[in-house]
Coordinates of C-alpha atoms in Angstrom, one line a residue:
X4 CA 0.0 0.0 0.0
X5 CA 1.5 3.7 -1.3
X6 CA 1.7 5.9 1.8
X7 CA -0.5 8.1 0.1
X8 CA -3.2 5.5 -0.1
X9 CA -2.4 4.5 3.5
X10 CA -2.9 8.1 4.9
X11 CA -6.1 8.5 2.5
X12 CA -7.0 4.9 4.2
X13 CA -6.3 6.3 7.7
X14 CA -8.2 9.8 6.9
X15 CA -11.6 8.0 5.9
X16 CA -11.1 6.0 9.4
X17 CA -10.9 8.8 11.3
X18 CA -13.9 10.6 9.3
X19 CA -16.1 7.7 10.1
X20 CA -15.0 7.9 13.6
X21 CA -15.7 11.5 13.7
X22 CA -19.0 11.5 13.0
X23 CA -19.9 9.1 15.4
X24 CA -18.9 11.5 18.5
X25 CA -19.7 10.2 21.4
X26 CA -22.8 11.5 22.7
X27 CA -21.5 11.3 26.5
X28 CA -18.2 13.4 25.9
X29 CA -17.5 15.0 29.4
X30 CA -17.8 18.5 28.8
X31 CA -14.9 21.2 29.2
X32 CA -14.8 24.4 30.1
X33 CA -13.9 27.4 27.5
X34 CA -10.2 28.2 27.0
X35 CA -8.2 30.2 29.0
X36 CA -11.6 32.7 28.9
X37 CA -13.8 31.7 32.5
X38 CA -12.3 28.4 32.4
X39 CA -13.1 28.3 36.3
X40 CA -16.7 28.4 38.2
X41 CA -14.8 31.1 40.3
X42 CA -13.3 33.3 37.3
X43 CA -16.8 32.9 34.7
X44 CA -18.4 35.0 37.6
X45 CA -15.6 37.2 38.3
X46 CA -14.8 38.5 35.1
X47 CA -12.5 41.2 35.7
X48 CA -10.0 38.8 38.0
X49 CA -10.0 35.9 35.2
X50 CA -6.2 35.5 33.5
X51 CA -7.2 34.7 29.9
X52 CA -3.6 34.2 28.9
X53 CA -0.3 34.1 30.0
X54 CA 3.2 35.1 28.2
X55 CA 7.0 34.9 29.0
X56 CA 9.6 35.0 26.3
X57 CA 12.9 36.7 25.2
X58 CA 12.5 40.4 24.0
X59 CA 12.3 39.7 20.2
X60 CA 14.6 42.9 19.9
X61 CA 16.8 42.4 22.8
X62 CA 17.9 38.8 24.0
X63 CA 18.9 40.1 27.6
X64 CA 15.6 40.7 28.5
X65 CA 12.3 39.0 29.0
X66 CA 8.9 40.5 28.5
X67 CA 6.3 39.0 30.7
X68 CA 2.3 39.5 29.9
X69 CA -0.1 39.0 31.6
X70 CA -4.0 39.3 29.9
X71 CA -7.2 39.3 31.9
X72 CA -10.7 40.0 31.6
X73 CA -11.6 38.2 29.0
X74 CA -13.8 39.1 25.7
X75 CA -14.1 42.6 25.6
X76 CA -16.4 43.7 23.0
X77 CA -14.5 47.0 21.6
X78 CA -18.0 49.2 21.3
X79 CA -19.4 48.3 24.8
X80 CA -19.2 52.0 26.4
X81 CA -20.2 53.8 28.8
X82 CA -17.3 52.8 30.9
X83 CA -15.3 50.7 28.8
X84 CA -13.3 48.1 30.7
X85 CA -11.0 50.0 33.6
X86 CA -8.9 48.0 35.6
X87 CA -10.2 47.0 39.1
X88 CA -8.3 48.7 41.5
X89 CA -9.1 46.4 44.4
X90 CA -7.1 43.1 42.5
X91 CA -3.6 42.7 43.1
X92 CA -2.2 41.9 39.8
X93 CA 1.0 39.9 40.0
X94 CA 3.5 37.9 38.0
X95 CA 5.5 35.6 39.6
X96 CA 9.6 34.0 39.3
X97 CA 10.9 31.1 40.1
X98 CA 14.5 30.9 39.5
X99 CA 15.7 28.1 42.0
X100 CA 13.4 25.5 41.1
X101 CA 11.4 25.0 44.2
X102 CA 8.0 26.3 42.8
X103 CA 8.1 29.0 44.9
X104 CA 8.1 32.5 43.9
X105 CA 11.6 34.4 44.1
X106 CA 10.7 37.5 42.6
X107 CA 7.4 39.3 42.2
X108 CA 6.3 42.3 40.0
X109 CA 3.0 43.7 41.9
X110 CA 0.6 46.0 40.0
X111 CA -2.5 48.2 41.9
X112 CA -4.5 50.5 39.9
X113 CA -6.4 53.7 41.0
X114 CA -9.4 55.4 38.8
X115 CA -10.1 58.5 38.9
X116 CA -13.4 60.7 37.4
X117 CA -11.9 63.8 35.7
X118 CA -15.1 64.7 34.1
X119 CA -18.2 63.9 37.2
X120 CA -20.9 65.9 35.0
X121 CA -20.5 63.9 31.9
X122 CA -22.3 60.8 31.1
X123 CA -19.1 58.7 29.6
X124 CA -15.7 58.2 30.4
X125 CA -14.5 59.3 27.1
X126 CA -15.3 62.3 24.7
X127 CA -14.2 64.4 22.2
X128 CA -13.9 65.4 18.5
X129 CA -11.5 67.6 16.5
X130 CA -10.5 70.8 18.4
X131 CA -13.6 70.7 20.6
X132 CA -17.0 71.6 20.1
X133 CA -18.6 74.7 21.3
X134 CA -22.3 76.1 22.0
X135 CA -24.2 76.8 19.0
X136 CA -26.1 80.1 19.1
X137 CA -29.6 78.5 19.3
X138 CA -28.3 76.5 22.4
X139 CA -31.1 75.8 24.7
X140 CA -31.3 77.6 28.0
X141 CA -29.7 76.5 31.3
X142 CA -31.5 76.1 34.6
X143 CA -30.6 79.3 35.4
X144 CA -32.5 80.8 32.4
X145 CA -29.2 81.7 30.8
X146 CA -28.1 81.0 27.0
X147 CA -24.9 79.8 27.2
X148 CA -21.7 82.1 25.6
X149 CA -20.7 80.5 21.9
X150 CA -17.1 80.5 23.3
X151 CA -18.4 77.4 26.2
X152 CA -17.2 74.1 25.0
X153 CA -19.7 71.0 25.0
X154 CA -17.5 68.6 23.8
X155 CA -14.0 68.7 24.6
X156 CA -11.1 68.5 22.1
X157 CA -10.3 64.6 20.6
X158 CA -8.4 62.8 22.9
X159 CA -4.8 62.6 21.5
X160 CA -2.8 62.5 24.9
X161 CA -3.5 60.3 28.3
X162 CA -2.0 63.6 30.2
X163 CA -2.0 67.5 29.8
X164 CA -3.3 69.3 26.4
X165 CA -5.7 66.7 24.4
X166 CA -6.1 64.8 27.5
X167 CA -9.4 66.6 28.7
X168 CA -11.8 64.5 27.1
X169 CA -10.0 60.7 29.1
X170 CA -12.5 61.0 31.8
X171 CA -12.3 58.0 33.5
X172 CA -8.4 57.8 33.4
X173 CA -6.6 55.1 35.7
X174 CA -2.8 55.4 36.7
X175 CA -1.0 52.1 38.3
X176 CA 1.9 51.7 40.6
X177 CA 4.6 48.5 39.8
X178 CA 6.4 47.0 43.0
X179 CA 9.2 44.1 42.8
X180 CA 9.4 42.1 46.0
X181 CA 12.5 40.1 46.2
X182 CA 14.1 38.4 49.4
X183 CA 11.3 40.2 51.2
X184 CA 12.4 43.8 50.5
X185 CA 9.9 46.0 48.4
X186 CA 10.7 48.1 45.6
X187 CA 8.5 50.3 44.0
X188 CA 9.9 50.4 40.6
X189 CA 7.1 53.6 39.4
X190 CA 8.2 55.9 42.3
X191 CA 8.2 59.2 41.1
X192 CA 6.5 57.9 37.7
X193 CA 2.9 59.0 36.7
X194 CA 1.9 55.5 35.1
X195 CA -1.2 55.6 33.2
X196 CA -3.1 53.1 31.3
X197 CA -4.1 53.0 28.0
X198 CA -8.0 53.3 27.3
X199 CA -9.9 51.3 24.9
X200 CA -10.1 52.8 21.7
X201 CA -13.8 54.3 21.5
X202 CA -13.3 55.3 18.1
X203 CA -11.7 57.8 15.7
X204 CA -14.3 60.6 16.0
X205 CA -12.9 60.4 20.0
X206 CA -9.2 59.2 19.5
X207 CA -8.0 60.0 16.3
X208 CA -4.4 58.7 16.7
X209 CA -4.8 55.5 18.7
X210 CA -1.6 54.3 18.2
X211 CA -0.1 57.7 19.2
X212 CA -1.7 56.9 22.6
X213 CA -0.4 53.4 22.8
X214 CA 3.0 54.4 22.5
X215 CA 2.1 56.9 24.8
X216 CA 1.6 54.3 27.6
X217 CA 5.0 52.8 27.4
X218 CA 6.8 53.4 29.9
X219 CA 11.0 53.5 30.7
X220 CA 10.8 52.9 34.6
X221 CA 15.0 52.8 34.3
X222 CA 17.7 49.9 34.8
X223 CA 16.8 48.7 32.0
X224 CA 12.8 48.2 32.6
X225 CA 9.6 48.8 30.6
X226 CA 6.2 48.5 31.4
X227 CA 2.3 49.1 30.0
X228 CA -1.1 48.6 30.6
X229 CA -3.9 49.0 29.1
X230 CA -6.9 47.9 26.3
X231 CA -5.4 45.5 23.4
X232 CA -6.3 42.9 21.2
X233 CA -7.0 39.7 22.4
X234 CA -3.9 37.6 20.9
X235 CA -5.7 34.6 21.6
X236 CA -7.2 32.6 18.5
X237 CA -9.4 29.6 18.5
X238 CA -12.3 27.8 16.9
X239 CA -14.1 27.8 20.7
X240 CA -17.4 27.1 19.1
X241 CA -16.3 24.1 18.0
X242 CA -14.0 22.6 20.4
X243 CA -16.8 23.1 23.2
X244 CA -19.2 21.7 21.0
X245 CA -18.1 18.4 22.3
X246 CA -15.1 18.9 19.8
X247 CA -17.1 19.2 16.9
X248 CA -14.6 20.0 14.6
X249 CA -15.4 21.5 10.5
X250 CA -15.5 19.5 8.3
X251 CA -15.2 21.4 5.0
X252 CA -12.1 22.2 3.9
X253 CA -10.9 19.6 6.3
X254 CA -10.4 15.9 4.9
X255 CA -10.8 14.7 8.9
X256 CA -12.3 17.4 11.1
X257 CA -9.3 18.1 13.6
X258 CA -6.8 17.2 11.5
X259 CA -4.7 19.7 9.4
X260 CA -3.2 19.0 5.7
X261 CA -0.2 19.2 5.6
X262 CA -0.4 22.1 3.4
X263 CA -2.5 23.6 5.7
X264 CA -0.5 22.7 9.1
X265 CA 2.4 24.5 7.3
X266 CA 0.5 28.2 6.6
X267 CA 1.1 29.8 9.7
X268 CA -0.7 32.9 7.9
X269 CA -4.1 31.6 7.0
X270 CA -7.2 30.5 9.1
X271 CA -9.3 27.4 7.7
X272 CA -11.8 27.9 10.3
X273 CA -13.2 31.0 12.6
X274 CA -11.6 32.3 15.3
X275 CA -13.9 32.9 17.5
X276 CA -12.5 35.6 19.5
X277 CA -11.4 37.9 16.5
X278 CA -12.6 41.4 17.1
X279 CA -12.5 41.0 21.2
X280 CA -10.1 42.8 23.0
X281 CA -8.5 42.4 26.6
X282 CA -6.9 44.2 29.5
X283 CA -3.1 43.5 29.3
X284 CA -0.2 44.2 31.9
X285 CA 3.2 44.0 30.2
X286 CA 6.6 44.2 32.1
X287 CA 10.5 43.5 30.1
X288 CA 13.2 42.5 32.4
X289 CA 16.7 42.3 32.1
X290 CA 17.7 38.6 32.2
X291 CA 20.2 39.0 34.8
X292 CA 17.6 40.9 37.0
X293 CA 15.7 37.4 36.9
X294 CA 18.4 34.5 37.2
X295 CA 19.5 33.1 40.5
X296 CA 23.1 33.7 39.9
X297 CA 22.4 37.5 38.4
X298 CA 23.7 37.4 35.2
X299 CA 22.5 35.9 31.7
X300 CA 23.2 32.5 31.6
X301 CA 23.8 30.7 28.5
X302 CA 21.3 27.8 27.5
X303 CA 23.2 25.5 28.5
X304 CA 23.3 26.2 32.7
X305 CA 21.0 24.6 34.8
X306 CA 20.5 28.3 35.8
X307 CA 19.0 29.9 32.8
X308 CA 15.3 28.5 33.1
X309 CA 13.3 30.2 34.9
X310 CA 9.3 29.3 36.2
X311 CA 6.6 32.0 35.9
X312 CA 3.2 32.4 36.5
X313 CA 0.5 35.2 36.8
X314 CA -2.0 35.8 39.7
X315 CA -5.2 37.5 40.6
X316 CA -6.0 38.6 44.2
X317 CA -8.7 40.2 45.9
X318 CA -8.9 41.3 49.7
X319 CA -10.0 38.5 51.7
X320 CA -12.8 40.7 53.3
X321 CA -15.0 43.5 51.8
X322 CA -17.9 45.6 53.1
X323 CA -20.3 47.0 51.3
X324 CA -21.1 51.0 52.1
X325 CA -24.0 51.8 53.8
X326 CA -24.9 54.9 52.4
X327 CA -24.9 55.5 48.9
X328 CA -22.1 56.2 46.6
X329 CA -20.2 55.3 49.7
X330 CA -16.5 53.5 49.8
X331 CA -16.4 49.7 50.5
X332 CA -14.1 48.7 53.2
X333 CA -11.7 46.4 52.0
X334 CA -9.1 44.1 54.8
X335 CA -5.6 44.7 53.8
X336 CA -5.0 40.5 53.6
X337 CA -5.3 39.1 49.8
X338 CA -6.5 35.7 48.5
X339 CA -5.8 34.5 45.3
X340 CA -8.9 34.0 43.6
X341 CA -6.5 32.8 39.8
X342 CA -2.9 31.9 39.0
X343 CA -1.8 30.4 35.1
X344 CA 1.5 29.2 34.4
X345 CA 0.5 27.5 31.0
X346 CA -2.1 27.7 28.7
X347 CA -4.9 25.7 28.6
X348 CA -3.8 23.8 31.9
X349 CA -6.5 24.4 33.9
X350 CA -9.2 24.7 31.0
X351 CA -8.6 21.4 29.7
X352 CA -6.6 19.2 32.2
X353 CA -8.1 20.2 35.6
X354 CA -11.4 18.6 35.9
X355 CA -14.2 21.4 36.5
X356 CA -14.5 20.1 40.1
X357 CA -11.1 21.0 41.1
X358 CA -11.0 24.3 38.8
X359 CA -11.5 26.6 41.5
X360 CA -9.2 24.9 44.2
X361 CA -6.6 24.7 41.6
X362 CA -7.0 28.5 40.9
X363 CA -6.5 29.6 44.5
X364 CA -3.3 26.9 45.2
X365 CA 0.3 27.5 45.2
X366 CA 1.8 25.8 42.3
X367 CA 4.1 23.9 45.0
X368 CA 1.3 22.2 46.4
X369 CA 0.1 21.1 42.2
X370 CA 1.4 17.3 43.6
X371 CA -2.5 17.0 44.4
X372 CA -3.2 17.6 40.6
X373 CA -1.0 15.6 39.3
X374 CA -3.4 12.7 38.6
X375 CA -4.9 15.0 36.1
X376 CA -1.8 15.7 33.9
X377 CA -0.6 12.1 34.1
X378 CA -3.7 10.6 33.1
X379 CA -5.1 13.7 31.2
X380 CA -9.3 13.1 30.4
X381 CA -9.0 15.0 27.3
X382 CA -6.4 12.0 25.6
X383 CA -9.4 9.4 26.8
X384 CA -12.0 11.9 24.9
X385 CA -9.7 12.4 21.7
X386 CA -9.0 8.3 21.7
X387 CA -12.5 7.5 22.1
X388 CA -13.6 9.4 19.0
X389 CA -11.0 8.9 16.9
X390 CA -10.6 5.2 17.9
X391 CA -8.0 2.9 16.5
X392 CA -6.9 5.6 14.3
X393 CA -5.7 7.6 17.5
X394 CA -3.9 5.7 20.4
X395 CA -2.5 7.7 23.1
X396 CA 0.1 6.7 25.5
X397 CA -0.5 4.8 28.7
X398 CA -0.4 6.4 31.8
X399 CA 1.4 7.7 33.7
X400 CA 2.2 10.3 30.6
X401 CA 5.9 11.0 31.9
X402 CA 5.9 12.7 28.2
X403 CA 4.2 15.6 29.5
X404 CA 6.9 16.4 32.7
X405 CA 8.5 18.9 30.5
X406 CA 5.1 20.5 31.0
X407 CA 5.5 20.7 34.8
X408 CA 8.7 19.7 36.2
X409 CA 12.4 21.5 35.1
X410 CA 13.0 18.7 32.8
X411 CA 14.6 18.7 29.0
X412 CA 14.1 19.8 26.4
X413 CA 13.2 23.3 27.8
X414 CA 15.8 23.1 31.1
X415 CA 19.3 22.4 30.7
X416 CA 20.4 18.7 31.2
X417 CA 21.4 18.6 35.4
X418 CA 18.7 21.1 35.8
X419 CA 17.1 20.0 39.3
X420 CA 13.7 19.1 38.4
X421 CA 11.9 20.1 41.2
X422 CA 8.2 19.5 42.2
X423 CA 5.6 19.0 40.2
X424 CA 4.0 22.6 39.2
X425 CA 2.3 24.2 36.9
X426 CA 4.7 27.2 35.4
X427 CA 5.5 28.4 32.5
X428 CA 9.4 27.4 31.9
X429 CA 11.3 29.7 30.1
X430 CA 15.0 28.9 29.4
X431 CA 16.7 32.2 29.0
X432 CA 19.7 31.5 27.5
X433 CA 17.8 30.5 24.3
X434 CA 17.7 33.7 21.7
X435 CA 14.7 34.4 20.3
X436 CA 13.7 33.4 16.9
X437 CA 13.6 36.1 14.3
X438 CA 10.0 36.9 12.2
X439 CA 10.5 35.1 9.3
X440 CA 11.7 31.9 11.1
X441 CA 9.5 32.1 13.7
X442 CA 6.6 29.3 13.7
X443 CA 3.3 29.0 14.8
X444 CA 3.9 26.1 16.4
X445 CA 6.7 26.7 18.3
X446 CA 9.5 23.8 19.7
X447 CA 7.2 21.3 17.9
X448 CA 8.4 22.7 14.8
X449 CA 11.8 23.1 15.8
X450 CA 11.8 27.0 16.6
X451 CA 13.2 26.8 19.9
X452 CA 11.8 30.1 21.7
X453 CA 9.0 28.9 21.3
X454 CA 5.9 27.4 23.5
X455 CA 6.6 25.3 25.8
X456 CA 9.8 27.3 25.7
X457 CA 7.9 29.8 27.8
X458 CA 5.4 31.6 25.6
X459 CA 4.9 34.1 22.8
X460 CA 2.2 36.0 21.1
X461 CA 2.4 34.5 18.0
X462 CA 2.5 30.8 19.7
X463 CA 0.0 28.8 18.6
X464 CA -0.5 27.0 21.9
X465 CA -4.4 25.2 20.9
X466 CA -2.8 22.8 18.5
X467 CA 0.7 22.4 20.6
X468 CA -1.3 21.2 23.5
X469 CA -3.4 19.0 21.3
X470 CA -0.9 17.5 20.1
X471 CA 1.2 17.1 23.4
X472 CA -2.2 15.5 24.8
X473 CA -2.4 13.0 22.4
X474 CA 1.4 11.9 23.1
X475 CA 3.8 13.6 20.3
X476 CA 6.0 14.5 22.7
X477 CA 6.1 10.4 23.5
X478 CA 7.8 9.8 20.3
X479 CA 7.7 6.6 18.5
X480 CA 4.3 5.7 16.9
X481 CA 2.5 9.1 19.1
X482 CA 5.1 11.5 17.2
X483 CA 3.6 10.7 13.3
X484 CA 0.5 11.0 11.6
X485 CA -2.5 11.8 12.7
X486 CA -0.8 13.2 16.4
X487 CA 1.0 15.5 14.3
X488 CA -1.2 17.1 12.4
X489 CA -4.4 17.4 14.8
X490 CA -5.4 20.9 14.9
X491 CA -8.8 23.6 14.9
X492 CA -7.9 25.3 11.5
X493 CA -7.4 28.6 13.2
X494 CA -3.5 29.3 12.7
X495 CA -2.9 32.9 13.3
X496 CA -4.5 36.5 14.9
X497 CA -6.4 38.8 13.1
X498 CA -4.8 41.5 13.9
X499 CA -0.7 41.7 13.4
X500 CA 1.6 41.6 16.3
X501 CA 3.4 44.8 17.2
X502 CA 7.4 43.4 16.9
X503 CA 8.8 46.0 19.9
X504 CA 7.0 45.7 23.3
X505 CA 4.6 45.0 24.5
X506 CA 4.4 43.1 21.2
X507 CA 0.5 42.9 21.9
X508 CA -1.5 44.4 19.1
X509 CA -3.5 47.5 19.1
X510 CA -7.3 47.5 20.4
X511 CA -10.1 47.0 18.0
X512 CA -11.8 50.5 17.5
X513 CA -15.3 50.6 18.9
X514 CA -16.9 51.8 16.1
X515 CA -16.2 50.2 13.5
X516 CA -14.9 46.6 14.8
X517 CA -16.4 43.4 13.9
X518 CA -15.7 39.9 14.6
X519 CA -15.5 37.3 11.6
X520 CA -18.2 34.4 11.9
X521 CA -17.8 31.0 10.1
X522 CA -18.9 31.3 6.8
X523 CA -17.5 34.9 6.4
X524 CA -14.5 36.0 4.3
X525 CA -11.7 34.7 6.6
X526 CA -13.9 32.4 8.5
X527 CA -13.5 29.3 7.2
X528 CA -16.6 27.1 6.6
X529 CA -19.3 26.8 8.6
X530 CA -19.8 23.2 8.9

C-alpha cells in the first residue's frame, strides 16, 4: 500500500470515527476565557492568557504579559473596561526551582473621574465643540456664551493638552518584592493606562496613545497597561461543541493537511475571539535581574530556566457601604482568587470540580493535581472518538513532565527538576527566533523560543497542547501521523503583532470593529 493510499486509508477512518462522536463526551470548560466556576463569575480577576519570552529585539531581557478579563467587546461603552483597583495583579519568578516565587512584580491600579458631569468616560472630537447660538437655555435661564465648550477637544494624549476628554483615566503603581524587601519600581513615575479605543471621532491617533503608555521605569525596565487585542485565537465554538470540529475544507475534522499545518498565515476555520479585546499588563526585564546567579546565563546552565506564573487577588474581606455612593471597606490580607502558568492547563486538564481549588493553590502544592496531567481526560475523549486511528500513550504520561517539572528539552540537562507545578518554563539562555523563522507552532516545529519554551504572542498554543495531549511528545508511533497534524484550522491572529513591546496588538476601534463568523470572508466554513 502507497503511503499516500495508506494516509487516505487512515483519513476516511478517522472521518467515520468522527461523526460518530460520542454523545456522553464529558464537557470542558472554555479556553483560557472563565475556564473556572470562580473566574466565569468574576470577570475582571480571570487570566485569559499568559506570556514569558525573550524580548524579540533584545535577547537580555524577558517580557512577561499578563491578559485578563476576558472578551471585551470594543463598542461596549459607557465605561469601557478599567482595571479594578481592588485586585492585586502579579506575576511571579521562580528561579531556584522550588516552585516558589523568588521574585514578584505587583501592579494596583487607582481610577479617577476627571469629568463627574459627563455621562461617559471618554469624549471628544477635533479641536472641541462649542455652544451653538440656538443653544437651549440653562436652569438658570441663561443661554450659554458661543465661546463654552460642549465637547472637549479629541483625545490625542493620556495627560495635559488633548487629555481633557480621558475622563475616567486610571494610573497604576509596579512593585518588585524580592528576598522580602519591596521596591517600587514607578516611584516618582505618573503610570497611566491606555483606554480602549472608543473610536476615531474620540481618539484619532490611537496608536499615538499606545505608544504613549509605554513606559521607561529605568535599569533597563519597561512596562504598560492597558486595552489591546485579544492575541488569543481559537475555533471555541467548535472545540466546546463536544469537539465538533469542521469538516469542509478539512479531509478529517481536527486534522490539518499538511499544506494547511504548514500556513502559519491563513485560518481554515473562525476564530472565535477575533474582534474581542482584553486588559493587558506588560513588564520587560533584564535577564540578569531574573536568574539566581544574576547574570544571563547561556542555555546550557542549569541556571538559565526560569518558572513564571500570573496571579489575581482580591482582599480576603469586603464591606459594602452603607450609604450611597459610599466607599467599600476592604481588609488589607489578599486571597488569590487565579494563577496560570500554561495555557490551557487548567481549562482542559483540571477537571471542572477542582478548577476553583486549583486556581486559588500555590503551584508547589500542584502534587494533588497531578493525577490529572498524568492521566489527562481530554487523551481518553480524543481516543474515544477517533478510535483505533488515535492511540494515546498509557499512563502515567511522563511525556508531559517537560510541562511541569524542570525537565529537557526546555531546562538544561542537570537542571534540578523540582516538584511537580504548573509554570510556564522559560530557558533564558535560548535567543529568540527572528520573524520570518519564527513558527506558529513553536518547539514542535523546531523554533526553539517557542511554547513550551515559555510563551509568545504568536504561539500557537491550541494545536501544541493537542498535540502534546495526544502523546507527540512520547515519540515513537505518538510522534507521526495523525498526532501531528491534529489541529482547529485557526492558525494565526487577526490583527498583526506589534514586533517591539509590548508586542501585543493594538485595540479594535469601537466603532467600526467586527468579529468574523464562520462562513465569512476569513472564516473558514461553517460546517
Amino acid at each position: 500500500m502507497s503511503r499516500l493510499k495508506a494516509m487516505i486509508t487512515t483519513w476516511l477512518v478517522l472521518a467515520v470515527a468522527a461523526v460518530s462522536l460520542l454523545t456522553s463526551l464529558p464537557t470542558t470548560q472554555a479556553a483560557n476565557h472563565r475556564e473556572a466556576p470562580i473566574t466565569a463569575l468574576d470577570h475582571k480577576a480571570d487570566i485569559t492568557d499568559y506570556f514569558a519570552f525573550v524580548s524579540y529585539d533584545n535577547s537580555d531581557k524577558v517580557t512577561f504579559i499578563l491578559n485578563v478579563d476576558p472578551l471585551l467587546e470594543p463598542a461596549n461603552g459607557p465605561n469601557y473596561f478599567p482595571f479594578d483597583p481592588e485586585i492585586l495583579y502579579a506575576i511571579k519568578v521562580d528561579n531556584n526551582n522550588d516552585a516558589v516565587e523568588d521574585i514578584t512584580f505587583e501592579f494596583r491600579f487607582n481610577t479617577e473621574i476627571r469629568l463627574p458631569g459627563v455621562f461617559t468616560g471618554f469624549v471628544g472630537a477635533g479641536n472641541g465643540i462649542t455652544s451653538p447660538p440656538n443653544a437651549p437655555r440653562t436652569l438658570e435661564g441663561v443661554v450659554p456664551p458661543t465661546t463654552t465648550v460642549i465637547v472637549p477637544p479629541a483625545i490625542t494624549a493620556l495627560d495635559g493638552p488633548g487629555s481633557e476628554g480621558l475622563s475616567l483615566r486610571q494610573t497604576y503603581t509596579v512593585t518588585m518584592v524580592r528576598g522580602g524587601q519591596r521596591t517600587m519600581l514607578s516611584q516618582g513615575r505618573r503610570l497611566i493606562a491606555v483606554p480602549s479605543n472608543v473610536g476615531p471621532r474620540t481618539m484619532p491617533d490611537y496608536p499615538s496613545l499606545f505608544q504613549q503608555g509605554i513606559y521607561d521605569l529605568g535599569n533597563g525596565i519597561k512596562v504598560f497597561a492597558g486595552t489591546v487585542d485579544d492575541p488569543f485565537w481559537i475555533d471555541l465554538g467548535a472545540a466546546f461543541d463536544s469537539l465538533n470540529f469542521r469538516s469542509m475544507g478539512f479531509p478529517v475534522p481536527g486534522v490539518l493537511t499538511p499544506a494547511q499545518d504548514a500556513n502559519d498565515r491563513q485560518n481554515f476555520a473562525a476564530d472565535d475571539v477575533s474582534g474581542y479585546n482584553v486588559n493587558a499588563i506588560a513588564i520587560e526585564v533584564p535577564i540578569a535581574m531574573l536568574t539566581r546567579t544574576g547574570r544571563k546565563e547561556p542555555a546550557s546552565s542549569p541556571a538559565a530556566t526560569i518558572g513564571t506564573w500570573g496571579t489575581t487577588s482580591r482582599p480576603r474581606i469586603k464591606i459594602l457601604p452603607s450609604r450611597p455612593g459610599g466607599a467599600a471597606q476592604l481588609s488589607p490580607e489578599f486571597v488569590q482568587i487565579q494563577r496560570m502558568g500554561n495555557p490551557l492547563f487548567n481549562e482542559l486538564i483540571i477537571g471542572t470540580g477542582d478548577k476553583d481549588k486549583f486556581s486559588m493553590s500555590q503551584p508547589k502544592d500542584d502534587a494533588q493535581f497531578a493525577a490529572y496531567a498524568l492521566d489527562p481526560v481530554l487523551a481518553r475523549v480524543l481516543n474515544a472518538i477517533y478510535r483505533e486511528a488515535l492511540p494515546v500513550p498509557d499512563a502515567p504520561r511522563t511525556d508531559l513532565l517537560p510541562l511541569v517539572t524542570y525537565a529537557p528539552p526546555i531546562a538544561a540537562p542537570g537542571t534540578p527538576a523540582g516538584p511537580v507545578a504548573d509554570l510556564l518554563r522559560l530557558n533564558t539562555g535560548v535567543p529568540p527566533t527572528p520573524a520570518a523563522q519564527r513558527r506558529r507552532m513553536g518547539l514542535l516545529a523546531g523554533d526553539a523560543a517557542g511554547f513550551p519554551n515559555g510563551r509568545r504572542v504568536s504561539d500557537d498554543v491550541t494545536d501544541i497542547a493537542a498535540r502534546a495531549v495526544v502523546g507527540v511528545l512520547a515519540g515513537g508511533r505518538f510522534a507521526g501521523f495523525p498526532h501531528n497534524s491534529i489541529g482547529d484550522g485557526v492558525n494565526t491572529n487577526d490583527a498583526p503583532y506589534l514586533e517591539t513591546f509590548p508586542y501585543v496588538a493594538y485595540a479594535w476601534d469601537g466603532r467600526n470593529s467586527r468579529h468574523v463568523d464562520p462562513g465569512e470572508e476569513g472564516g473558514g466554513p461553517i460546517n
